[in-house]
Amino acid sequence: MVKTNVKIGGLELKNPVLTASGTFGYGLEFADFVDLNKLGGFIVKGTTLNHREGNAYPRSAETPMGMLNAVGLQNKGVDYFAQNIYPQLKDLDTNVIVNVSGACIEDYVACAEKVAALDKIPAIELNISCPNVKQGGMAFGVMPASAAEVVSAVRKAYPKTLIVKLSPNVTDIAEIARAVEGAGADSVSLINTLLGMAIDSEKRRPILSTITGGMSGPAVKPIALRMVWQVAKAVKIPVVGIGGITNGADAVEFLLAGASAIEVGTANFMNPAVTGEIVDYIENYLVRHNMSSVDELIGALQV
Amino acid sequence: MKKVLVDLTVKEVLHVNANCVLLVMHSEEPLPMTLPGQFAELRVDNTPSVVLRRPISVHSFDAEKNEIGFLVQVVGDGTRWLASLKEGDKVNTLMPLGNGFTMPEKSGKRYLLVGGGVGSAPLYYLAQELKEIGCDFALLIGARSAKDLYRRDAYEALGRVEYTTEDGSLGERGYVTNHSMLAEKFDRIYTCGPKPMMLAVAKYARENGIECEVSLENKMACGLGACLCCVEDTKEGHRCVCTDGPVFSIDELKW
C-alpha cells in the first residue's frame, strides 16, 4: 500500500489532488463523474463578501490548447455560501477549501472571518491574482508589498490553513512568493491565469466583453511548471501547482518540480471525470516506480 | 437527472446538406432518458486547437434502440472533425445536459415550432414527442434558401411544415415573422435558431400575448453549471445557459 497523503500547513490531504477554483463549481456539479471523497480536496468558486454578478457575456474564448475566461468572480456572496452551499458539503469526507477574493483588504478580511466560522472548512485559498476584476484581485498580487499587506491582514483574522494563490503576470513570481511567506501564508498556489486576449478578425472586435481575460489550459503548462520550479526553490512553505494539468503524468511533473499538491482546472471541462483518474494514476505511478510515498516525488526532479 | 460520460459509436453519417451532417450514434449501454431541448457535449479528439467539448442539441432520441441523433453544422475545427466522423468511430459524450422544452399536457391548445436554419435541429425531436402525445402543432422553418434546409421529408412526415426563405426558393419569401400562418391562433411558440430570428419571434409572441420558449446557444465550456462562462443576463441576473437553460421562457429574459 503506497502512501499518498501530503500536508499543506496544518491541512492533511489524503492525496495531492485538488481542483482549481472556478472550474469545479461547488463540487456537487461533478458528483455524477467523480467520487468527491476520493479527492485530496476541492476548492470552491471564488467567494466574495457580497454578491457579484460578474462580467458581461461573452466571458470565454477557446484558444489553441486552452481558453480565456473573464467570468469576473460571479458568486452570491459568502453568507449565501454559508447558508445554502456549506450544509451540502460539510459532511463530505474530503477537504473543502474556499477561494476568497475581495476588492479591498477589509473585504478580504471580513470574508475570511466568515469562512473561518465554518467548522468543516479547514483552509482558504486567498485569491490575490484574479485578472478579471477591475478592483482588487490581481492588483494586490503583482507587487510584493501589497501582496504581503493583504496576506498579513487576513493572517491575523484567519487561524486555519492559509493558501495564497499567485499571479503569473509579474516580473518575478518568486519575489511575490517570498513576500507572502513572510506575511504568514501557510502555502502558495500557482499559477492563476495568464492575462491574454482574443480577437475576431472578421468582426474586428475582441471576443471577450472585457477585451482581456485569463488564459488557462494545456497551453500554459510549461510556464506554470517553470514558475512552480522557481517558487519551490525560493520558499520553505509548501507549493500547490496549478496550470494546464490534464492527466496524471502532468500532475507528477508538477510534483517533481516541487509542488506538494496540485490543482486541476480547465481539464475538468474537457473530462469531468479527470480528477479521479489522476488520483489513480499517481497511486499506480508510485507502485510502478517502487516508491512507498508520494513524498519521494515532491521536488525529486533529477537535474 | 443523472448525467453520464459515454462512448457513443457512430452508426450512420448522413450528409443532409452542403454544410451539415446528421450523426446517428449508438450506445452499448442504455442511454439515460433525454428530453427534447436537452443537449450533449461531444469531445473532439485529435485536433490540437480544440480543448473544449462541443455542445450539440439532441435532434432525435430513441430510448429503445439506444440511439441519439446530432445535427452538426461545420463552423470551425471542432465541428469539422465531428462532421468527418465515419461509421464505427467513437465519440466520448457528456449527456444529457440542460433543462429541455416544457412539454404540454394533452389539451386543446395549439403549438407552433419556429426554427431557423440548422437551429431547427432540436425541434425535430420536440415535434416527434408532441406528435406522440397527440398535440396539435405546426412547424415553421426559415432559411436563407431552400438549399440550406435539410431532412425536409422527415420533418414533413411529422405534420404540417411551412417555410420561408429569404431568396423565395421555397415557401413564402422573407422571414418567419412575416409568414401568413401567424394569422392563425397559437397558444405557445417554441423557437430555436439564430439570435436575431429568436429575438423577432419573441417580440412577436410578446406583442400577441403568446407563451414563448427559446433555446439559447451561448458559448460554453463545462456544460455543468460550474464555470459560469455561458451566462445569459436574465431578469434574475446572470444565469447559466447550460443548466438553467438552454430553454428559457421569454418572460425570464430581458429580451
XYZ file of C-alpha atoms in Angstrom, chain B residues 102 104-114 126 130 134-140 159-162 180-190 204 209-212:
41
model
C -41.702 22.455 -21.291
C -47.551 20.324 -22.707
C -50.214 18.277 -21.038
C -52.528 16.903 -23.698
C -55.072 19.624 -24.219
C -56.900 21.636 -26.809
C -54.000 24.013 -27.249
C -52.039 24.668 -30.431
C -48.275 24.847 -30.639
C -46.038 26.477 -33.200
C -42.430 25.385 -33.590
C -40.313 28.055 -35.275
C -39.773 18.077 -29.929
C -45.641 16.361 -29.479
C -51.281 13.808 -29.702
C -50.725 17.561 -29.593
C -51.907 19.907 -32.292
C -48.787 21.563 -33.668
C -47.250 23.019 -36.807
C -43.680 23.791 -37.840
C -42.445 26.970 -39.445
C -47.030 17.040 -39.557
C -47.630 20.346 -41.220
C -44.469 22.267 -42.138
C -44.412 25.763 -43.636
C -49.071 34.235 -43.285
C -49.625 31.262 -40.954
C -49.015 33.569 -37.984
C -52.557 34.848 -38.582
C -53.750 31.536 -37.100
C -54.181 31.141 -33.377
C -51.353 29.505 -31.431
C -51.103 29.182 -27.660
C -47.373 28.626 -27.344
C -44.347 29.059 -29.569
C -41.134 27.069 -29.262
C -43.991 38.815 -31.996
C -49.736 37.533 -25.817
C -48.461 34.093 -26.806
C -46.310 31.993 -24.461
C -42.862 31.526 -25.952
